[in-house]
CSV table of C-alpha atoms in Angstrom, one decimal:
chain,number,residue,atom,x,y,z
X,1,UNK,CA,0.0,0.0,0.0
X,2,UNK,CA,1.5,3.5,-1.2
X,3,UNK,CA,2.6,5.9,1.7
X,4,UNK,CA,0.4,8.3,1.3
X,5,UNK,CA,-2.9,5.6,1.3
X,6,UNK,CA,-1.5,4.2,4.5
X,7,UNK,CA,-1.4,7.5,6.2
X,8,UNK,CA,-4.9,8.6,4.7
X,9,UNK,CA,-6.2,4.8,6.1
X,10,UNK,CA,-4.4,5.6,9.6
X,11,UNK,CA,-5.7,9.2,10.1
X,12,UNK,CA,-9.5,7.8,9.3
X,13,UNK,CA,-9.0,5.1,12.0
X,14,UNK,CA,-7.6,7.5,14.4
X,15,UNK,CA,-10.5,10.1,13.8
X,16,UNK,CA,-13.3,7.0,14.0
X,17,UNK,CA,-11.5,5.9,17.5
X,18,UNK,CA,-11.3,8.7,19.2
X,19,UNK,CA,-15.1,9.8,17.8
X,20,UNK,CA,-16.0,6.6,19.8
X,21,UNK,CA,-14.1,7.1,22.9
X,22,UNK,CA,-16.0,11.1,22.9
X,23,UNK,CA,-19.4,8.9,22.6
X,24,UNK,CA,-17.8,6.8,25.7
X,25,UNK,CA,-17.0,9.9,27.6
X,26,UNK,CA,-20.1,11.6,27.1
X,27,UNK,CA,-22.2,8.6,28.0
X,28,UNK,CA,-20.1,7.6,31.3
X,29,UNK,CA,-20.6,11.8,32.2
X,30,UNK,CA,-24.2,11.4,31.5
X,31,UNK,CA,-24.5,8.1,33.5
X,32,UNK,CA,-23.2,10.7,36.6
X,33,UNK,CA,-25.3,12.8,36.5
X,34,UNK,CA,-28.2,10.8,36.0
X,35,UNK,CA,-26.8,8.3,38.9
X,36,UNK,CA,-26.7,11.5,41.2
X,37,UNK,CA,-30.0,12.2,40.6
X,38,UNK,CA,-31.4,8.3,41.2
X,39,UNK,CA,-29.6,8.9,44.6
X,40,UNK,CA,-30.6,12.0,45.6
X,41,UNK,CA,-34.6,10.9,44.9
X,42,UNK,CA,-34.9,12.9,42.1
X,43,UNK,CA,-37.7,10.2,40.7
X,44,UNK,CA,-39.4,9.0,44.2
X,45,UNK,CA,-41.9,7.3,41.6
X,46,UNK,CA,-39.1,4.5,41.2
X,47,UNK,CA,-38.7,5.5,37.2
X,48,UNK,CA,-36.4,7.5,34.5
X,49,UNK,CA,-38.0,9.6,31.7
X,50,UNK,CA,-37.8,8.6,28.7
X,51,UNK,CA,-35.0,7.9,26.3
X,52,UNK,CA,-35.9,11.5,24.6
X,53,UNK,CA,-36.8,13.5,27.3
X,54,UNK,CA,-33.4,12.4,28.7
X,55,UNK,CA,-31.8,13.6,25.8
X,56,UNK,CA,-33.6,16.8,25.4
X,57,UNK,CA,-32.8,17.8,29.6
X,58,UNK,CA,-28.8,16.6,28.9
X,59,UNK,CA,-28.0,17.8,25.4
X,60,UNK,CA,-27.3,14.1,24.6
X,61,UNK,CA,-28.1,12.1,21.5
X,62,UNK,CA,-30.4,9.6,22.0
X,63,UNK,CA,-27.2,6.7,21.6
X,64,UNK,CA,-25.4,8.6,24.6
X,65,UNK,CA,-28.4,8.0,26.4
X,66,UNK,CA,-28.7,4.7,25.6
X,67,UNK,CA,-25.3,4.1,26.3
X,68,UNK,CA,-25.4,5.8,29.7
X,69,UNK,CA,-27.9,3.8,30.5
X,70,UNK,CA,-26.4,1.0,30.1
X,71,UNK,CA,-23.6,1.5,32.5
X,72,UNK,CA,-26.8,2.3,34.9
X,73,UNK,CA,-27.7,-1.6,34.2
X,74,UNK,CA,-24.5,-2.7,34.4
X,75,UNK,CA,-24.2,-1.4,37.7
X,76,UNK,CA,-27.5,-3.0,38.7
X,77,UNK,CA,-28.7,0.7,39.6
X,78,UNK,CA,-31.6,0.3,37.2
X,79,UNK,CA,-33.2,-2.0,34.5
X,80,UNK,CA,-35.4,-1.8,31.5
X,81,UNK,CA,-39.1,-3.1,31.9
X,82,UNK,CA,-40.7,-3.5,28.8
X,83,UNK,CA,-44.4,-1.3,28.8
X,84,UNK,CA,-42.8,0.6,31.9
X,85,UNK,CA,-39.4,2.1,30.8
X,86,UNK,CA,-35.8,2.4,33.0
X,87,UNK,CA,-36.4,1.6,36.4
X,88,UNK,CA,-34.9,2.1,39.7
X,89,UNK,CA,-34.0,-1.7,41.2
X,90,UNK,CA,-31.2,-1.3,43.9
X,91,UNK,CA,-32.0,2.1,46.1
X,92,UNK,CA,-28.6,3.3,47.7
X,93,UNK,CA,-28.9,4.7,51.6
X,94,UNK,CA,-26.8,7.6,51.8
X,95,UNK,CA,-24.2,7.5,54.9
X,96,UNK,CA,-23.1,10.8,56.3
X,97,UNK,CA,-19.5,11.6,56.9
X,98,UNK,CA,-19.8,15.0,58.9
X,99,UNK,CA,-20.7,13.8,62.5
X,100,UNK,CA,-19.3,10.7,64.5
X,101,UNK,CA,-22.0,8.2,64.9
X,102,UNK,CA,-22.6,4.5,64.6
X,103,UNK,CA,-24.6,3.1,62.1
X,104,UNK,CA,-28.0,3.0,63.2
X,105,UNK,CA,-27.9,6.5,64.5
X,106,UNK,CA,-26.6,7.5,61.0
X,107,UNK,CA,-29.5,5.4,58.8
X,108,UNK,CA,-32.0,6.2,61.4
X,109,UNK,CA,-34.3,7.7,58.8
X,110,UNK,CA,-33.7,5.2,56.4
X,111,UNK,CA,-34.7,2.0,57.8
X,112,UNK,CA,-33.8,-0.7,60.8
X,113,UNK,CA,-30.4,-1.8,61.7
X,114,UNK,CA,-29.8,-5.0,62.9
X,115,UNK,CA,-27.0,-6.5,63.8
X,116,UNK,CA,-25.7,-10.6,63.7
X,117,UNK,CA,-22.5,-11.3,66.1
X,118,UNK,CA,-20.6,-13.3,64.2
X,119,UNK,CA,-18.1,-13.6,66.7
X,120,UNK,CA,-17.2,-12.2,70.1
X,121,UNK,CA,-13.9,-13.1,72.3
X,122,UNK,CA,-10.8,-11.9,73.4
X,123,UNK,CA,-7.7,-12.6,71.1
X,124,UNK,CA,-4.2,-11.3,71.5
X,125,UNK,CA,-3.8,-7.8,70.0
X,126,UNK,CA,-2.1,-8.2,66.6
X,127,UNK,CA,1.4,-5.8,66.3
X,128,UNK,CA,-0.5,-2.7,64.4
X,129,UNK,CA,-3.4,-3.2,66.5
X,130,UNK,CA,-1.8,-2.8,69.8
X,131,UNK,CA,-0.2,0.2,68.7
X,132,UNK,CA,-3.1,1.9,67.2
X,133,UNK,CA,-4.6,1.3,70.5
X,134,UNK,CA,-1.6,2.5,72.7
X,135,UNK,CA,-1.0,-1.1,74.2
X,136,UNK,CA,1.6,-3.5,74.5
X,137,UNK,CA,1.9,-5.7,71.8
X,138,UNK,CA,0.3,-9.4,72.1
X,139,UNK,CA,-2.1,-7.3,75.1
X,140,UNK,CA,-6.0,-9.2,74.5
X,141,UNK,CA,-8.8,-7.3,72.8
X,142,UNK,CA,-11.9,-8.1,72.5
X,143,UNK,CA,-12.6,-8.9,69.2
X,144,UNK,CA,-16.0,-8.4,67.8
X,145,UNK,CA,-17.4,-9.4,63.9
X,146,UNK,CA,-20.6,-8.3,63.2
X,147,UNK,CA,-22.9,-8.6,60.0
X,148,UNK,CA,-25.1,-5.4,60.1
X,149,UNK,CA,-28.4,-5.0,58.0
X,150,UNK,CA,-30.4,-2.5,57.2
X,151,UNK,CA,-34.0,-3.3,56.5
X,152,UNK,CA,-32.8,-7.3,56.6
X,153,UNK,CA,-30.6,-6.6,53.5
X,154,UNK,CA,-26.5,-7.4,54.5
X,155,UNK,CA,-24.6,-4.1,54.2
X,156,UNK,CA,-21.1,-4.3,56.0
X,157,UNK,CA,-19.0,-6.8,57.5
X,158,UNK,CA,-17.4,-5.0,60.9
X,159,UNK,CA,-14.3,-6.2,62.3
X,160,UNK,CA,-13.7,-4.3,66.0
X,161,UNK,CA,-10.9,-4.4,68.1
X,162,UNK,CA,-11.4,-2.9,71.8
X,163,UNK,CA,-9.4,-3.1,75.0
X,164,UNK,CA,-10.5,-5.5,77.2
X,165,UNK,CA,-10.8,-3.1,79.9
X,166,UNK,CA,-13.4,-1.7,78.4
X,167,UNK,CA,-14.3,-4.7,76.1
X,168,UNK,CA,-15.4,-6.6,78.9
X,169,UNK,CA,-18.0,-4.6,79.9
X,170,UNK,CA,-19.9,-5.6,76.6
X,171,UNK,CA,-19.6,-9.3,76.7
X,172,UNK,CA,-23.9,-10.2,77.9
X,173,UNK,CA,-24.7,-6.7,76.3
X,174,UNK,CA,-27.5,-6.6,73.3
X,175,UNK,CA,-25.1,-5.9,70.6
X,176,UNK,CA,-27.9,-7.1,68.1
X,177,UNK,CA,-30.1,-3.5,68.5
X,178,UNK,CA,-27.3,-1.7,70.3
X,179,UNK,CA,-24.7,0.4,69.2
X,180,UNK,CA,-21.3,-0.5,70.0
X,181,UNK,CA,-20.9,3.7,70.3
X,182,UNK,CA,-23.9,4.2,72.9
X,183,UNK,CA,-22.2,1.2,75.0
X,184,UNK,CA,-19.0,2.9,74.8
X,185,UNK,CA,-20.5,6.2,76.0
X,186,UNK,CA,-22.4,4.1,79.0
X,187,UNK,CA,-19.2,2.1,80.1
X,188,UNK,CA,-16.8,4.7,80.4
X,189,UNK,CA,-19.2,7.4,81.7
X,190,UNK,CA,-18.0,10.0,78.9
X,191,UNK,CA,-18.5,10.8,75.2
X,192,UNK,CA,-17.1,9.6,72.3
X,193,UNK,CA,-14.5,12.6,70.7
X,194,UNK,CA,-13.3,12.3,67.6
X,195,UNK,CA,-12.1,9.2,64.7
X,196,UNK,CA,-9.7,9.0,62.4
X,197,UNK,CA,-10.9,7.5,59.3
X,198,UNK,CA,-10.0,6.0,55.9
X,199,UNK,CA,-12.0,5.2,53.0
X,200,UNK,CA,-11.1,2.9,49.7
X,201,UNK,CA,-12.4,-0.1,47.7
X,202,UNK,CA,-11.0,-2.9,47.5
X,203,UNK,CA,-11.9,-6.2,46.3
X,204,UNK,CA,-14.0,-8.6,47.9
X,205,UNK,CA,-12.3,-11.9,49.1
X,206,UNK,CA,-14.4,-15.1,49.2
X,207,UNK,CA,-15.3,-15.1,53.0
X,208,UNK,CA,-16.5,-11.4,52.9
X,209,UNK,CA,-18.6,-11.8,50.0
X,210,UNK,CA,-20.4,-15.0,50.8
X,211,UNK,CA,-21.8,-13.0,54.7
X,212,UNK,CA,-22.5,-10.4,52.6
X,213,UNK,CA,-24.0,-11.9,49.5
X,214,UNK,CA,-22.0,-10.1,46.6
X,215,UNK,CA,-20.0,-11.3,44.1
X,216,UNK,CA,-16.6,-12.8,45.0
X,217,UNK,CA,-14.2,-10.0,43.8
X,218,UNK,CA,-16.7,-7.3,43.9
X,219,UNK,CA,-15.8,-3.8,44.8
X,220,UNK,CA,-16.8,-3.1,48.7
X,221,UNK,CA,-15.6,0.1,50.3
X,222,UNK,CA,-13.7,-0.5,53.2
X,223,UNK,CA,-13.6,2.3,56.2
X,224,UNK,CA,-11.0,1.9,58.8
X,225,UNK,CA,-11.9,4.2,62.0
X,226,UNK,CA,-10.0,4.8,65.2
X,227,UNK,CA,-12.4,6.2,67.6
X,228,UNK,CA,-11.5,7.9,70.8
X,229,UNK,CA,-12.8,9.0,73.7
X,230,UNK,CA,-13.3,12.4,74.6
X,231,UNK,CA,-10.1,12.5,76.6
X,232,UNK,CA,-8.1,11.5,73.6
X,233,UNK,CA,-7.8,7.6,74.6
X,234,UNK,CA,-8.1,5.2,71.8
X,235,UNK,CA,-11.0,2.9,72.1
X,236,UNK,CA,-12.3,1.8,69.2
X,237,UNK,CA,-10.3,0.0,66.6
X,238,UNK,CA,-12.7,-1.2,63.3
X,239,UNK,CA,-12.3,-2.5,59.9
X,240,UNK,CA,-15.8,-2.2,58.0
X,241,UNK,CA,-16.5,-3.6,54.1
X,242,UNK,CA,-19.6,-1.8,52.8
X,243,UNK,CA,-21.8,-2.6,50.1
X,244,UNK,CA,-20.7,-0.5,47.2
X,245,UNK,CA,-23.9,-1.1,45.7
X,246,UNK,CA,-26.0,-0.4,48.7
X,247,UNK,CA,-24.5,2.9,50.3
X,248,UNK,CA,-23.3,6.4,49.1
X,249,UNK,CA,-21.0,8.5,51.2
X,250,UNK,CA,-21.4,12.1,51.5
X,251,UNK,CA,-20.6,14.8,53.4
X,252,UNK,CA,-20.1,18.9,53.9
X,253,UNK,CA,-16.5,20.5,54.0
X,254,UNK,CA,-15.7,23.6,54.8
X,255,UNK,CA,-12.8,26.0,52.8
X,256,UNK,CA,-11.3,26.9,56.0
């Protein structure tokens, strides 16, 4: 093939791939915004407008729209119903990242907590532990795993490491309705203070996904919290794998 031919064929295949990576990018942008608005109960009847009235409201051509909405699906967020239209399957309860509260007294408004105790004991504090906890290494814990739901659908597998001077105290307590917070505040006669926290997904392994019924190697996000007391003493050390699919994180900073 002549030079000039082969450069003519390259710059057509060029154009045509990166016309269909602008159609990707405007569809995942458009799947965004329209996932922001399932979230934020923009349609409490449970269903999208249509195809074209999607279209018309976004600027979008009715193969975006298609295509946006199919990342929708593919996320289980919504499905098509024939004689209905797009419809909201999987609702997502929005957890709030600006006060310090346990889970119940965060999805208060949304539904009923429960809690299964998967397992309760002391155990040796591991190396990291023990030091995130200001104790000597190999000190017990009291190690609690709990499977919380919220309106009998699994949400997050917590892991929770407390010192067993403290720990002690909630061995016989209703951890299944209770708050590990509220018994906290009860035991040591003062409020909780503040938590460190980190937040990132991470894959789910095969024991994690089975308690909480999600694909083996799904995305969950995990939040590590160190909570303290109000005098600064760490008490609370817990590992927690959410539901990506089932809970949204938001919050309000400030520009200080």
């Amino acid at each position: 093939m002549p030079t000039e031919r082969i450069r003519e064929h390259a710059g057509a295949t060029t154009v045509a791939a990166r016309r269909r990576r602008l159609r990707a990018d405007r569809a995942r942008q458009l799947a965004d915004l329209l996932r922001h608005q399932i979230i934020s109960g923009a349609h409490p009847a449970g269903t999208l407008p249509h195809e074209g009235t999607i279209g018309r409201d976004y600027g979008a051509s009715r193969n975006t729209v298609r295509q946006a909405l199919d990342l929708l699906r593919a996320e289980q967020l919504v499905d098509r119903v024939p004689g209905v239209g797009t419809v909201v399957v999987c609702r997502k309860y929005r957890h709030g990242l600006n006060r310090l509260q346990g889970l119940a007294e965060t999805l208060h408004e949304q539904g009923t907590v429960t809690n299964q105790v998967r397992t309760m004991a002391p155990v040796p504090a591991p190396v990291p532990v023990a030091g995130r906890l200001r104790l000597p290494p190999h000190t017990d814990v009291l190690c609690i795993e709990r499977l919380r739901l919220l309106n009998d659908l699994p949400l997050s597998l917590d892991v929770t490491y407390i010192p067993m001077d403290i720990g002690a105290g909630l061995i016989g307590c209703d951890l299944e309705n209770t708050d590990v917070f509220r018994l906290l505040e009860e035991l040591t006669g003062q409020p909780l203070g503040t938590a460190d926290i980190t937040l990132e997904a991470v894959n789910a392994d095969a024991h994690s996904a089975a308690v909480l019924q999600a694909p083996r190697g799904a995305a969950v996000l995990m939040l590590e919290r160190l909570t303290h007391l109000a005098d600064g003493r760490p008490v609370d050390l817990e590992f927690i794998r959410f539901r990506g699919d089932r809970l949204t994180m938001h919050g309000l900073l400030h520009r200080v």
